[in-house]
Tab-separated table of C-alpha atoms in Angstrom:
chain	number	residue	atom	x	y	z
A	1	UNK	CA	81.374	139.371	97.667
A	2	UNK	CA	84.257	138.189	100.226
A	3	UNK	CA	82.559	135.010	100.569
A	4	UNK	CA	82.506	133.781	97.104
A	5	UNK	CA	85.973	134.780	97.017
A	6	UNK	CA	86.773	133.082	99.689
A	7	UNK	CA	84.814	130.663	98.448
A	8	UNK	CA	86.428	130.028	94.887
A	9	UNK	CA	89.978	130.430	97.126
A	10	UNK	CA	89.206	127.405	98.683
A	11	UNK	CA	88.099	125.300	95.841
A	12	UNK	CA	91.414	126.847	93.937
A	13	UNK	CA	93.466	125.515	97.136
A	14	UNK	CA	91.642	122.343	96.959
A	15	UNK	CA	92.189	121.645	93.450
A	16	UNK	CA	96.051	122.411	93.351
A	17	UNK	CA	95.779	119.948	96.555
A	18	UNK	CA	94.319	117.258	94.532
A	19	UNK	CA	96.350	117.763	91.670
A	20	UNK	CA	99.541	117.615	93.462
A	21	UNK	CA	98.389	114.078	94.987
A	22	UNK	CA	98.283	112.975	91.229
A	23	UNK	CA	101.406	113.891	89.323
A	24	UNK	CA	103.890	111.773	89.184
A	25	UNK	CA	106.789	114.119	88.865
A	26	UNK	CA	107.842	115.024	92.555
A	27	UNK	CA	109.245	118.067	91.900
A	28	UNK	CA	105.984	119.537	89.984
A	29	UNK	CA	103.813	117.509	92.845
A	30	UNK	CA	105.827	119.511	96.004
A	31	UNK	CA	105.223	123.150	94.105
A	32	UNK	CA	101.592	122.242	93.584
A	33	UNK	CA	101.045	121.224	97.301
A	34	UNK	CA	102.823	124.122	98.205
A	35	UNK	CA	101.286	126.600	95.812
A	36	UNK	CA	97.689	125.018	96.922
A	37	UNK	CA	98.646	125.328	100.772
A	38	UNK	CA	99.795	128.862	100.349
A	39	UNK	CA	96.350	129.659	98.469
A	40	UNK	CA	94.696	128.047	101.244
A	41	UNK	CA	96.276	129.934	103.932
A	42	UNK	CA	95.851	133.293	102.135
A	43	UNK	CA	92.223	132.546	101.679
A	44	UNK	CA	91.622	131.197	105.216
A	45	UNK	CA	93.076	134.568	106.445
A	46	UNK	CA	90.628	136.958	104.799
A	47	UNK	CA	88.053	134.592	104.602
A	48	UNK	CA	84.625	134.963	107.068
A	49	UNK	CA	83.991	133.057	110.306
A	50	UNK	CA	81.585	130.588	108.711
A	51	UNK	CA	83.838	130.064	105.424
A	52	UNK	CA	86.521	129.198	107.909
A	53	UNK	CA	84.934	126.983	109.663
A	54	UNK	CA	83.800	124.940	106.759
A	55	UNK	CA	87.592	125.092	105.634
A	56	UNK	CA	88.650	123.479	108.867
A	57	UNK	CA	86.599	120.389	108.549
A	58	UNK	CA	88.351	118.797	105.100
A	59	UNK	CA	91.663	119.538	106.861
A	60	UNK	CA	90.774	117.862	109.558
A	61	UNK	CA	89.351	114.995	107.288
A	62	UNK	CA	92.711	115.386	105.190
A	63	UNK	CA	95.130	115.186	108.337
A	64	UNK	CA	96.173	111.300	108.337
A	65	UNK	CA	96.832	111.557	104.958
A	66	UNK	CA	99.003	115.142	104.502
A	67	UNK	CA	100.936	113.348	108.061
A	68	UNK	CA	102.007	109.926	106.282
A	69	UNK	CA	102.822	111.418	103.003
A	70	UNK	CA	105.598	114.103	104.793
A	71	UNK	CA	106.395	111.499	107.121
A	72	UNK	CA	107.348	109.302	103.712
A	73	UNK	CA	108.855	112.220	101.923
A	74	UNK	CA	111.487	113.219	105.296
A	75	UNK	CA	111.798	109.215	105.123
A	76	UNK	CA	113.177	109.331	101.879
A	77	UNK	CA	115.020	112.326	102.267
A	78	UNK	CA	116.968	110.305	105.208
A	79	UNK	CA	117.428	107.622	103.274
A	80	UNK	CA	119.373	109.443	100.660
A	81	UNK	CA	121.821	110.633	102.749
């Protein structure tokens, strides 16, 4: 049973991932990110070995791209002030 749920944690924390890469609003895009990430951690956490393990691979894959788009976001930030 804790692996489906940790299963179907991930996939939630995947999808509110993907969404937030596709609204346009930034506001709305940050709390999905965050809302995803927080699922993902949460799930990660009581998750099993082998469900973390496979969890750890698309972040890895994901890395360059979650690094340039906070790099761009601090970027604007500084350029605002």
């Amino acid at each position: 049973m804790i692996v489906i749920l940790s299963c179907v944690g991930f996939l939630t924390a995947s999808l509110f991932i993907y969404v937030s890469f596709r609204v346009e609003d930034e506001v709305e895009s940050e709390v999905a990110w965050m809302l995803g990430a927080s699922i993902f951690l949460l799930s990660f956490v009581f998750g099993p070995l082998l469900i973390k393990l496979v969890m750890v691979i698309p972040v890895f894959m994901a890395w360059p791209y979650i690094v340039a788009r906070l790099s761009l976001s601090f970027y604007r930030q500084l350029k605002k002030r």
